[in-house]
Coordinates of C-alpha atoms and ligand atoms in Angstrom, one line a residue:
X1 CA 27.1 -6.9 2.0
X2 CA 27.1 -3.3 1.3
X3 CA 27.3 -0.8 4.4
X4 CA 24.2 1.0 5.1
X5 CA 24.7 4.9 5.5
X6 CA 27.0 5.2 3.1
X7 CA 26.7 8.5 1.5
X8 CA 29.2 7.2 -1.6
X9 CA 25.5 5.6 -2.2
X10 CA 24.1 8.5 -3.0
X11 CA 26.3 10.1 -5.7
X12 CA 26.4 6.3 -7.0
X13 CA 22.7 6.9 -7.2
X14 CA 22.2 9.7 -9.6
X15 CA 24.9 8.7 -11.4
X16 CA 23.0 5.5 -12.2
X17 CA 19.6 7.8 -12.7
X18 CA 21.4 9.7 -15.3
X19 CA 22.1 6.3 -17.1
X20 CA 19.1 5.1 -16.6
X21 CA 17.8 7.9 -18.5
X22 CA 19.9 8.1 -21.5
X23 CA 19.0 5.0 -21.9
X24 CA 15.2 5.0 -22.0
X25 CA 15.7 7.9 -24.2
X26 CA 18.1 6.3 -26.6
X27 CA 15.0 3.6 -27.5
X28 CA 11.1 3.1 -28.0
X29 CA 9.4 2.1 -25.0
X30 CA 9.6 -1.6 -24.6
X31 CA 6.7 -3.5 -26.6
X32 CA 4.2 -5.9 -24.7
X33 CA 6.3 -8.5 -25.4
X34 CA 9.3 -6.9 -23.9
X35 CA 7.4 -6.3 -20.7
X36 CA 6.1 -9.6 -20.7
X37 CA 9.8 -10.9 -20.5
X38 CA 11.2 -8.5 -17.9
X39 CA 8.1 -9.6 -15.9
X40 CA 9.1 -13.6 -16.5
X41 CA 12.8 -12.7 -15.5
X42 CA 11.3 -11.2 -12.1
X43 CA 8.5 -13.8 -11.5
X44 CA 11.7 -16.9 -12.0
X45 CA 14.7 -14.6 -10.1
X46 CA 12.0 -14.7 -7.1
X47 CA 11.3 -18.0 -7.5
X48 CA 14.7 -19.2 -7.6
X49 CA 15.6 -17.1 -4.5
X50 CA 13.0 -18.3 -2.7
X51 CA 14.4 -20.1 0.3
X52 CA 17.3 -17.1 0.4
X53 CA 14.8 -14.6 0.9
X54 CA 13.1 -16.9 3.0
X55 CA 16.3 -17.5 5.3
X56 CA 17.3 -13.5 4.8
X57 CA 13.6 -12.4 6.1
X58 CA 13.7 -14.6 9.0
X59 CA 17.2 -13.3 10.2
X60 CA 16.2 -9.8 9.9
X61 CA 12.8 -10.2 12.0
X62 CA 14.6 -12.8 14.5
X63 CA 12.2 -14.9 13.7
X64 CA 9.4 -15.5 10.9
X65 CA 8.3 -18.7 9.2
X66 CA 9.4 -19.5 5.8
X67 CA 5.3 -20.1 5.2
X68 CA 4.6 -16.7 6.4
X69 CA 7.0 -15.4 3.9
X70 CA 5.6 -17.3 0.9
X71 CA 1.9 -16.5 1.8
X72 CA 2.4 -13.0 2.8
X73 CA 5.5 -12.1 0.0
X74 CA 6.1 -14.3 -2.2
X75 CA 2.5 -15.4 -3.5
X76 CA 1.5 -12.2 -4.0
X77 CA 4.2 -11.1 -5.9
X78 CA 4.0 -14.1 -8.3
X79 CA 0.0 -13.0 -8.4
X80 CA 0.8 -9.7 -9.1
X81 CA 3.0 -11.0 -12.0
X82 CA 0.9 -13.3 -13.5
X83 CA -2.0 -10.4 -13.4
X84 CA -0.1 -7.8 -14.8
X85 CA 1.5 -10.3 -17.4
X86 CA -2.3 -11.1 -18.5
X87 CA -3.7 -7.4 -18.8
X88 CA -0.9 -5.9 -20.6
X89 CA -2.4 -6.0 -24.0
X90 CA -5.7 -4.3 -22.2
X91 CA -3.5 -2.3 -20.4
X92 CA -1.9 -0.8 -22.9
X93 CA -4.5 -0.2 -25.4
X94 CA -4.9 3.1 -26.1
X95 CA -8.5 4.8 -25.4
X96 CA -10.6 6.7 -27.4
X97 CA -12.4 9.6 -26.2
X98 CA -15.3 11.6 -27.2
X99 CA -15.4 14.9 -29.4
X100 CA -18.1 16.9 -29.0
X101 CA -20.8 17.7 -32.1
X102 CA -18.0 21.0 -33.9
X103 CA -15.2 19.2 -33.8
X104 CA -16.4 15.6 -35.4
X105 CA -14.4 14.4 -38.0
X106 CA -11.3 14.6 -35.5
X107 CA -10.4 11.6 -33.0
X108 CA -9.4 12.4 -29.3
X109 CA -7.5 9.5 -27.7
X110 CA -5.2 8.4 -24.7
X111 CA -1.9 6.8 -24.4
X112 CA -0.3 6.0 -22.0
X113 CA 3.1 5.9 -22.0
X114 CA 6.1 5.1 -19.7
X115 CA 7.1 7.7 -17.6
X116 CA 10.7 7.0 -17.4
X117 CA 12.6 6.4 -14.0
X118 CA 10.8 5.0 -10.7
X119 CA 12.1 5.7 -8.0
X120 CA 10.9 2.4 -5.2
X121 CA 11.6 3.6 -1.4
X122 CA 10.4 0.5 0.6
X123 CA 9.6 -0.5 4.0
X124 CA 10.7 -3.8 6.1
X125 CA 7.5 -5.5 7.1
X126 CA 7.3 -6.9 4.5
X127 CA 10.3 -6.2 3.0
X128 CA 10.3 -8.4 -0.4
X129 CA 6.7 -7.6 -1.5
X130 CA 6.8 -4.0 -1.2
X131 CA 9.7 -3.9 -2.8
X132 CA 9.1 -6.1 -5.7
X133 CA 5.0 -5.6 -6.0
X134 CA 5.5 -1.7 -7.6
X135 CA 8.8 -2.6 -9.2
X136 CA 6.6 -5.4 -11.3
X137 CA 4.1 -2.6 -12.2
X138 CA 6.6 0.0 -13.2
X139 CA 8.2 -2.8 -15.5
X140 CA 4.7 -3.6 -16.7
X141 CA 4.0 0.3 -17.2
X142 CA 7.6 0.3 -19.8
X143 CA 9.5 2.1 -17.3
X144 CA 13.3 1.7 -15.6
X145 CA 13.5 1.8 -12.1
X146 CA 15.6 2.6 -8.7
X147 CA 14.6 0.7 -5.5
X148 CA 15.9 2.1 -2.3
X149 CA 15.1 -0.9 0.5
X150 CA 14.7 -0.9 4.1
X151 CA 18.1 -0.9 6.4
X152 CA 16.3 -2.0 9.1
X153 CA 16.0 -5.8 7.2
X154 CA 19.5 -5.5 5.7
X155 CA 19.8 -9.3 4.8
X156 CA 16.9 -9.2 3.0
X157 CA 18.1 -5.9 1.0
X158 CA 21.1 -7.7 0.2
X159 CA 19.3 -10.7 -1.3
X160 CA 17.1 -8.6 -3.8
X161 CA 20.1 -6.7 -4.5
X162 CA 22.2 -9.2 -5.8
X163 CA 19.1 -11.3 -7.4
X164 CA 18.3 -8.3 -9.5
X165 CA 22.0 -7.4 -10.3
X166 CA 21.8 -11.3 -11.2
X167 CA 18.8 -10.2 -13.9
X168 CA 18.6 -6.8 -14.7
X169 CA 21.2 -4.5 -16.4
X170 CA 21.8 -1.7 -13.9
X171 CA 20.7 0.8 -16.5
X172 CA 17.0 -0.9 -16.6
X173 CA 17.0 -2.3 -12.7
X174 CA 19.4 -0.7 -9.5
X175 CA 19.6 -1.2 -6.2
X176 CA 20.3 1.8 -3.3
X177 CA 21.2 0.6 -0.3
X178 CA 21.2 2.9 2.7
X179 CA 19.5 4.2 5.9
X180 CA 17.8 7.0 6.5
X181 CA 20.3 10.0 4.8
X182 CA 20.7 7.3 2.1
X183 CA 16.8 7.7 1.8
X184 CA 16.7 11.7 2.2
X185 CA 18.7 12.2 -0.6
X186 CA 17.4 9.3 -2.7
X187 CA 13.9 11.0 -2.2
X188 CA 15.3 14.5 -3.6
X189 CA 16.5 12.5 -7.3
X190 CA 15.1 14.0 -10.2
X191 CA 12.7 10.1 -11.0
X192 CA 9.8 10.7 -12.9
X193 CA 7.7 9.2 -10.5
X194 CA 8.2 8.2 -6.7
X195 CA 6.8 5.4 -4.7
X196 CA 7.3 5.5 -1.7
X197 CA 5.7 2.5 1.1
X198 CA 6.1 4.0 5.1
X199 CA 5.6 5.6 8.2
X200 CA 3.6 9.3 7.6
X201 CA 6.3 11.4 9.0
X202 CA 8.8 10.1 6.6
X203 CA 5.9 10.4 4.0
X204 CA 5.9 14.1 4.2
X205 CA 9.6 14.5 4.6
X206 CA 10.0 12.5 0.8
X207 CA 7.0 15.1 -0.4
X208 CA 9.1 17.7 0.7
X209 CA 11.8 16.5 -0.9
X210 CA 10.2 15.4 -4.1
X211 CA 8.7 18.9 -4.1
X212 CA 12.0 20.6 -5.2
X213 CA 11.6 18.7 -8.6
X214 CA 8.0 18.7 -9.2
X215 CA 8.3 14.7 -8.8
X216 CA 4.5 12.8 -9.2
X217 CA 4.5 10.9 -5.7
X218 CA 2.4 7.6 -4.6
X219 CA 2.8 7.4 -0.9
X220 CA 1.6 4.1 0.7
X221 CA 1.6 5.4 4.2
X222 CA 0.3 4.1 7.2
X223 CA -1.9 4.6 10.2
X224 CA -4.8 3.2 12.9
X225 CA -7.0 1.2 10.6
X226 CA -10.3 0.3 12.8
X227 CA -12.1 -3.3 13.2
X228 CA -15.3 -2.7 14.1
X229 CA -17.8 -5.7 15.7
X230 CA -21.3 -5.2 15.0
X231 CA -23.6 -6.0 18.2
X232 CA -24.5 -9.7 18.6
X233 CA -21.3 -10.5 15.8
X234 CA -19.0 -11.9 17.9
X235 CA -18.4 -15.3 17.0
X236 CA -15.9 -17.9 15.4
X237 CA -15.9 -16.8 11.6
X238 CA -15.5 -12.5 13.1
X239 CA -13.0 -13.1 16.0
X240 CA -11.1 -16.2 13.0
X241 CA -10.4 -13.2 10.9
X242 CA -9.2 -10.6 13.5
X243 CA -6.9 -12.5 14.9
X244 CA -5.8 -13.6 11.2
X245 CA -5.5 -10.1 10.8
X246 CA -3.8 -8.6 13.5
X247 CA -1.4 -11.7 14.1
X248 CA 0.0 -12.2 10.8
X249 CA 3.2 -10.8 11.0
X250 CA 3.0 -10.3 14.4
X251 CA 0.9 -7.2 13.7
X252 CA 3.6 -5.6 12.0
X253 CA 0.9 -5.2 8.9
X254 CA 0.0 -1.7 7.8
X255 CA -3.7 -2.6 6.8
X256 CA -3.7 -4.8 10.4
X257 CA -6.5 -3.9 12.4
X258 CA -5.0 -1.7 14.6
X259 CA -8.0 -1.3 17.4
X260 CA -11.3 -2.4 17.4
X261 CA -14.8 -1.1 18.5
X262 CA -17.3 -3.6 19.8
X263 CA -20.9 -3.5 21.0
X264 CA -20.5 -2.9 25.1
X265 CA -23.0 -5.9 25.4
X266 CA -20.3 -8.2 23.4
X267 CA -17.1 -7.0 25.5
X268 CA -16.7 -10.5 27.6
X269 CA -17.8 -12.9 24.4
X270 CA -15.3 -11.0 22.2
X271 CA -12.2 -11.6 24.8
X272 CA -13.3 -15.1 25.7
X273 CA -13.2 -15.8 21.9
X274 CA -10.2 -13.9 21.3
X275 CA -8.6 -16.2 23.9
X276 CA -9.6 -19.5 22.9
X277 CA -8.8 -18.2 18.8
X278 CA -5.3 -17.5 19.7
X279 CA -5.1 -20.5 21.5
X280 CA -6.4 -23.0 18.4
X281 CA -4.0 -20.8 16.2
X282 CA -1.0 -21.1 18.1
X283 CA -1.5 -24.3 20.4
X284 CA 2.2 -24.2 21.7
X285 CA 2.5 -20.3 22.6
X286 CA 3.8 -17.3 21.2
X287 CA 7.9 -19.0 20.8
X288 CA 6.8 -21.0 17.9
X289 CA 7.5 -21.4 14.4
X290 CA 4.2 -19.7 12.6
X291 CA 4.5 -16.9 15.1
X292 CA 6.8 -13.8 14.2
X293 CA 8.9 -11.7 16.0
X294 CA 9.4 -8.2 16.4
X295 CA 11.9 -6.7 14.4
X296 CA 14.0 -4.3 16.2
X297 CA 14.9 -3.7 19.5
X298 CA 13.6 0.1 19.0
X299 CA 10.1 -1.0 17.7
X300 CA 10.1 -3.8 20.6
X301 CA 10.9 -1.0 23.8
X302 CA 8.3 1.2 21.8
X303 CA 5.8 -1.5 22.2
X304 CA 6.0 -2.3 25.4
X305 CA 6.1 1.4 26.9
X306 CA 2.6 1.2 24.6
X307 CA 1.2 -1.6 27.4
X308 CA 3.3 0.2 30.3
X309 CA 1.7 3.5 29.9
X310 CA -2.1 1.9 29.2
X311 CA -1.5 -0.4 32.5
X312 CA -0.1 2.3 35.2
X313 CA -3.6 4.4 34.1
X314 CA -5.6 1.8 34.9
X315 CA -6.2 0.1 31.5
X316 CA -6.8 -4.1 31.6
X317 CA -3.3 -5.5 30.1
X318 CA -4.6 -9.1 29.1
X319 CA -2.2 -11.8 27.7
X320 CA -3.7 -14.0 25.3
X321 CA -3.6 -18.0 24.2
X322 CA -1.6 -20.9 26.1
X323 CA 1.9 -19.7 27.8
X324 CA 2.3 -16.4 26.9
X325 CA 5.1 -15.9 29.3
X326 CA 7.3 -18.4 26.7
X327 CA 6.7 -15.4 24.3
X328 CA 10.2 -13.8 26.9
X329 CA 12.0 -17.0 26.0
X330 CA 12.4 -15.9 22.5
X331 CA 14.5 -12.9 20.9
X332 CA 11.8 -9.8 21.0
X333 CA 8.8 -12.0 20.7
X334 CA 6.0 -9.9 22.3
X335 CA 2.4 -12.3 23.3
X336 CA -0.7 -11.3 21.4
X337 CA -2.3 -8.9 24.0
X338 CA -5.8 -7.2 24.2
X339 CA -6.0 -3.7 25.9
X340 CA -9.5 -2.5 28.0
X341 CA -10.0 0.9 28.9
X342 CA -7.0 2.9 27.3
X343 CA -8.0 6.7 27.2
X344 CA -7.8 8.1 23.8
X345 CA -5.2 10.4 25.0
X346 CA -2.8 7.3 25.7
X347 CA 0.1 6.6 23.0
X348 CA -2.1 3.3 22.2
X349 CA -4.9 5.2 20.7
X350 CA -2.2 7.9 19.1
X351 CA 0.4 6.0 17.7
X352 CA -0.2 3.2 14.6
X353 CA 0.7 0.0 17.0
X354 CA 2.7 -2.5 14.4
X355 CA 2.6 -5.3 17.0
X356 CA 0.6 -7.8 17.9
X357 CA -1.5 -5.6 20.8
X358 CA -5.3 -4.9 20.1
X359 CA -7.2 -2.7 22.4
X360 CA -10.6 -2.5 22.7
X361 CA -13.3 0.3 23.2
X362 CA -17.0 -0.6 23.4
X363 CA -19.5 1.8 21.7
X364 CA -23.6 1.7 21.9
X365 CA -24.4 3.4 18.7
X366 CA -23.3 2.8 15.1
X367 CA -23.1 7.1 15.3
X368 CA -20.5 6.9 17.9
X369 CA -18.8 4.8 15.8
X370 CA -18.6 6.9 12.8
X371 CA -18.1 10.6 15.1
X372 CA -14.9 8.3 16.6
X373 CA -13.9 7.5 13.1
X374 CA -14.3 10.9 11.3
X375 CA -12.4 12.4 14.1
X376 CA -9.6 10.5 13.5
X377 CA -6.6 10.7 10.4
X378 CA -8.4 8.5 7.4
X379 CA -7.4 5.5 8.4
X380 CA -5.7 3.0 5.3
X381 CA -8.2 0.1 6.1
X382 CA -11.4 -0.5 7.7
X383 CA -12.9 -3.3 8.5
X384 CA -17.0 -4.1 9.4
X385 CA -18.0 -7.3 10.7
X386 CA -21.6 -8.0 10.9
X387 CA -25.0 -8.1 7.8
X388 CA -24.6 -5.9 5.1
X389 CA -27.7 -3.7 7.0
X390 CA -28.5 0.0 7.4
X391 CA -25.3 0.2 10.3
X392 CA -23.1 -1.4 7.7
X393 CA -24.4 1.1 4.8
X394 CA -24.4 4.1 6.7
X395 CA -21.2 3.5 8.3
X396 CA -19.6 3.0 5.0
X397 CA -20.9 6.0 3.1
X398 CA -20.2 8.4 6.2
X399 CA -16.8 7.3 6.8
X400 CA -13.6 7.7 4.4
X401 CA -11.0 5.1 3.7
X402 CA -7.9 3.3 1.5
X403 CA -9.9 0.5 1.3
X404 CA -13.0 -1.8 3.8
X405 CA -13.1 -5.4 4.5
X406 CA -16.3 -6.9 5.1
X407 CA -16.2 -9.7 7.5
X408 CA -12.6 -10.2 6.4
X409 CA -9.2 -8.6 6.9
X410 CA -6.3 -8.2 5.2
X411 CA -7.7 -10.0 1.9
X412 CA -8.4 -6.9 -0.1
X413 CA -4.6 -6.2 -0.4
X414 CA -4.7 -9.5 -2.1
X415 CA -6.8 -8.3 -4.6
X416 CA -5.0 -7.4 -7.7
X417 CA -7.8 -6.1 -9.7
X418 CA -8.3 -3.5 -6.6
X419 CA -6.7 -0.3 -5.9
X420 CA -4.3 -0.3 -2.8
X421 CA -3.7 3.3 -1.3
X422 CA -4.8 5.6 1.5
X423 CA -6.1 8.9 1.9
X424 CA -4.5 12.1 3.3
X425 CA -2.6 10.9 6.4
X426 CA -2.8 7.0 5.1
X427 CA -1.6 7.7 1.5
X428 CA -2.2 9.5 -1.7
X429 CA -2.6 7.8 -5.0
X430 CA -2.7 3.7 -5.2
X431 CA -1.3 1.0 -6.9
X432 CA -2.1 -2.6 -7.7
X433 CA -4.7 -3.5 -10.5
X434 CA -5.3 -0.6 -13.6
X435 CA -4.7 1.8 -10.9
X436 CA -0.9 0.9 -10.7
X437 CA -0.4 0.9 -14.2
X438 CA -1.3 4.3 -14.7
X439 CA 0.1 5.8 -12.0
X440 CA 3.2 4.4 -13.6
X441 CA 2.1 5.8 -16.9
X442 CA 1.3 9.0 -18.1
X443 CA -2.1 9.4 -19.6
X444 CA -0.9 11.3 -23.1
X445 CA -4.2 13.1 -24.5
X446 CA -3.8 13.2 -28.0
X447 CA -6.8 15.2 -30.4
X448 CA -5.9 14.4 -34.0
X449 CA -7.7 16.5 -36.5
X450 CA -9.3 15.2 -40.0
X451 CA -8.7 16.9 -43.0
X452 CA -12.0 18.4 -43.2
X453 CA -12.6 20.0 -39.4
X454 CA -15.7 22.9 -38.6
X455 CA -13.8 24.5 -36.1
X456 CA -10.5 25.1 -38.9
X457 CA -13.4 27.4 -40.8
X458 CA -14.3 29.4 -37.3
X459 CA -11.8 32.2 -37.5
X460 CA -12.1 35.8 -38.6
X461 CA -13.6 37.3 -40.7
X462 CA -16.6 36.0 -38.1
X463 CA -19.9 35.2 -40.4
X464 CA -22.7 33.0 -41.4
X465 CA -20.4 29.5 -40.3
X466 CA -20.1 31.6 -36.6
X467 CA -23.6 32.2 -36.5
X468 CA -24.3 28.4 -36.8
X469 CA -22.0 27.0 -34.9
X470 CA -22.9 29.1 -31.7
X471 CA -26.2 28.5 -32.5
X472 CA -25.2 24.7 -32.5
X473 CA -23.8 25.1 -29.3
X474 CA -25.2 28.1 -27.0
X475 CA -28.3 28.1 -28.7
X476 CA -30.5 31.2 -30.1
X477 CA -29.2 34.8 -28.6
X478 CA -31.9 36.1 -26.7
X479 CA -31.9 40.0 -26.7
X480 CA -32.3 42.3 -23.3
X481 CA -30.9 40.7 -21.1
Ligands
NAD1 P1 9.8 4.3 7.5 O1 9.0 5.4 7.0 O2 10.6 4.4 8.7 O3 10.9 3.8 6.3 C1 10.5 3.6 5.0 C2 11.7 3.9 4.0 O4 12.0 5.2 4.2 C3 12.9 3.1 4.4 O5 13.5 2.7 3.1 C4 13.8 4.1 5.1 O6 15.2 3.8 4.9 C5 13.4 5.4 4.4 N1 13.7 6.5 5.2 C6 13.8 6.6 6.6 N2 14.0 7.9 7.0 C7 14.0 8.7 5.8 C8 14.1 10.1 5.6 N3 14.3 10.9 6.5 N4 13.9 10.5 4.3 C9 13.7 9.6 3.3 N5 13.6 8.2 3.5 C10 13.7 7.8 4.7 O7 8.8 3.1 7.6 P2 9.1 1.7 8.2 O8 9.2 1.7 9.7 O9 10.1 0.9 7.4 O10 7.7 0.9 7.9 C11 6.6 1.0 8.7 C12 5.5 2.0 8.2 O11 5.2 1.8 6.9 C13 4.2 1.9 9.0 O12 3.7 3.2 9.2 C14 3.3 1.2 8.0 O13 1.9 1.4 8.2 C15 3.8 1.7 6.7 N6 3.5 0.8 5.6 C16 2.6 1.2 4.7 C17 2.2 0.3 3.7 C18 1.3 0.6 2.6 O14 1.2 0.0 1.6 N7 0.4 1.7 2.8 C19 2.8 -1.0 3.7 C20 3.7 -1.3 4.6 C21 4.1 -0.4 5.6

């Protein structure tokens, strides 16, 4: 395994940009055909790895099912695959473009072109995925690209390194391992476009950084995505798909609901149904298999000073489903856990959680609602449960978002035909579906003239051809004015 923190890394890096881009230059851009085969190679490597990543994943958290990993990982990088593999010819079309009445004759069209070198910096919640999912679209888009993986799941780094090294030359696909200075620097290279997946405060420190060399950026950041309950909604299918939501990964999710607002008439139902949902999800406690744990001491402490400060203020701390005290029994394994009454100056209702805690505020009005929510970052995700009324409508034109669930969570990531990316605080640009493709691409405007072009005739001496052609398009002169 290569050591994390290693600066060496770094100087290894941009000497591997360098060849990366002498050799994008030194050919065409790769036809459909040869995107479609570097996407086969990745779609079989990760198929063919699967029960290493599975194995490599699990380590890292301390625990997480190999089922969790295909559903929430692997599928969705085989879907992505398959989807991109299936537009490409779309994709890559070029587009024609109007001209306007004087310049007829000419055509005005896009193509869009690789941009070079991605850089990929990637979190560890889901460490394969968001590793994989934008390296597929840069692929797809023609390019060559970097990947800088998490060091906090350093297994599962290890595995994709070697399975790529296994399938790519390193002058098309490379692999940066390293922590956080491994990162910083890897952030300043000179790519021609950087995606970066994480927390917001390392999302502006990598716009800094990419700053210095005018570097086009996606950030997939993260932040307090609300689920809001409309009054009289709690009931099997809503409180099914929160729990879905929040619990899948043990909450470490960005687009998990992070708190949730519920009608003050619906308070009791909604934690009664909570309970009983977490118990029919996880009959034997929090220490089983399809239940994940937590995956660092740091993020586990940082958690539970989350509950500490909520209880010693007076907040209600309640532990949810069948033997949540086994959830102690087992390495950093925290029991899902609803939160009453935290003040919104607590860490709870500051911090993005990343675990499997929900607390709970109760609101009368859909307006209090949407004031809460508009006074507050833009979240990444928000998700409405309840009819598609006037609350739903007004809430969802009056409040800004990455993306909305209705009466789901989660799902719309799954979407590949969707853009995925947040706003402001939660993001800036998005990938997934056309949207990744071009963000990997640059959109090449391209006006070629005919032979016989108006506007070639419009130069000076200025005279009867002028006249017209102003006519055409200001209209008649009036005079005085
Ligand atoms: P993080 O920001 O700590 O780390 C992400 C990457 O940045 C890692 O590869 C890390 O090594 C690197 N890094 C760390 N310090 C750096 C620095 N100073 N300069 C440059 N790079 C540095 O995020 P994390 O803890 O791994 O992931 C959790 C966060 O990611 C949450 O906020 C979550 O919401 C967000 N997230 C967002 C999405 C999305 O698609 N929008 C998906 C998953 C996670």
């Amino acid at each position: 395994m290569n050591t994390f923190n290693d600066i060496s890394n770094v100087k290894h890096a941009s000497e591997i940009l360098m060849q990366q881009r002498k050799a994008f230059l030194a050919t065409e851009p790769p036809s459909r055909a040869q995107r479609k085969a570097s996407l086969a190679k990745l779609r079989a490597a990760v198929l063919a790895y699967r029960s290493e990543l599975q194995s490599a994943v699990s380590e890292d958290f301390g625990h997480r099912s190999a089922h969790e990993t295909d559903l929430m990982e692997l599928v969705g990088i085989v879907q992505s695959i398959d989807y991109l593999s299936s537009h490409l010819r779309r994709f890559m079309k070029a587009e024609r473009r109007h001209v306007s009445l004087i310049y007829r004759t000419a055509r005005a069209y896009v193509e869009y072109q690789p941009k070079g070198i991605i850089g990929i910096m990637s979190p560890w919640n889901y460490p394969v995925s968001l590793t994989l999912i934008p390296l597929a679209t840069a692929l797809a888009a023609g390019n060559r690209a970097m990947l800088k993986p998490s060091e906090l799941t350093p297994r599962t780094s290890d595995v994709m390194h070697r399975m790529l090294a296994a399938t790519f030359p390193v002058d098309e696909v490379a692999v940066i391992l390293g922590g956080p200075e491994v990162g910083a620097a890897f952030s300043a290279l000179p790519f021609d476009h950087l995606l970066f997946t994480g927390s917001t405060p390392v999302g502006r420190k990598v716009m800094k950084a990419a700053s210095d060399n005018l570097v086009p950026l996606t950030l997939e950041l993260g932040g307090k995505s609300p689920v809001i309950v409309a009054r009289g909604h709690v009931n099997q299918r809503t409180i099914s798909s929160i729990v879905y939501g929040k619990l899948s990964n043990s909450g470490q999710t960005c687009v998990a609901p992070d708190y949730a607002l519920v009608h003050e008439d619906d308070l009791e139902t909604f934690i009664q149904q909570f309970n009983a949902t977490v118990t029919r999800f996880y009959p034997d406690g929090p220490a089983c298999d399809d239940y994940s744990s937590i995956v660092s001491e740091r993020h586990y402490s940082r958690l539970e000073a989350l509950l500490d400060e909520a209880r010693q203020h007076g907040a209600r701390v309640l532990e949810m489903g069948v033997k949540p005290e086994s959830a102690r029994d087992r390495l950093r394994t925290l029991a899902p856990t609803l939160v009453v009454g935290a003040q919104d100056d607590h860490a709870i209702m500051q911090e993005e959680i990343f675990g499997p805690i929900l607390p709970v505020r109760t609101y009368r009005q859909i307006d209090e609602v949407i004031e809460y929510i508009n006074g507050r970052d833009r979240p990444l995700a928000l998700y409405y449960f309840g009819e598609k009324d006037a609350d739903c409508k007004k809430l969802l034109r009056r409040t800004t978002s990455g993306n909305v669930g209705i009466n789901n969570t989660l799902i719309h990531v799954a979407q590949d035909d969707l853009p995925f990316g947040g706003i402001g605080p939660s993001g800036m640009g998005a990938y997934h579906g056309i949207e990744g493709f071009r963000s990997m691409s640059h959109a090449k405007g391209i006006f070629d003239q005919g032979r016989w072009n108006f506007p070639s005739l419009l130069h000076a001496p200025f005279g009867k051809l002028m006249a017209l052609a102003l006519a055409i398009t200001l209209g008649k002169q009036k005079s005085g004015l």
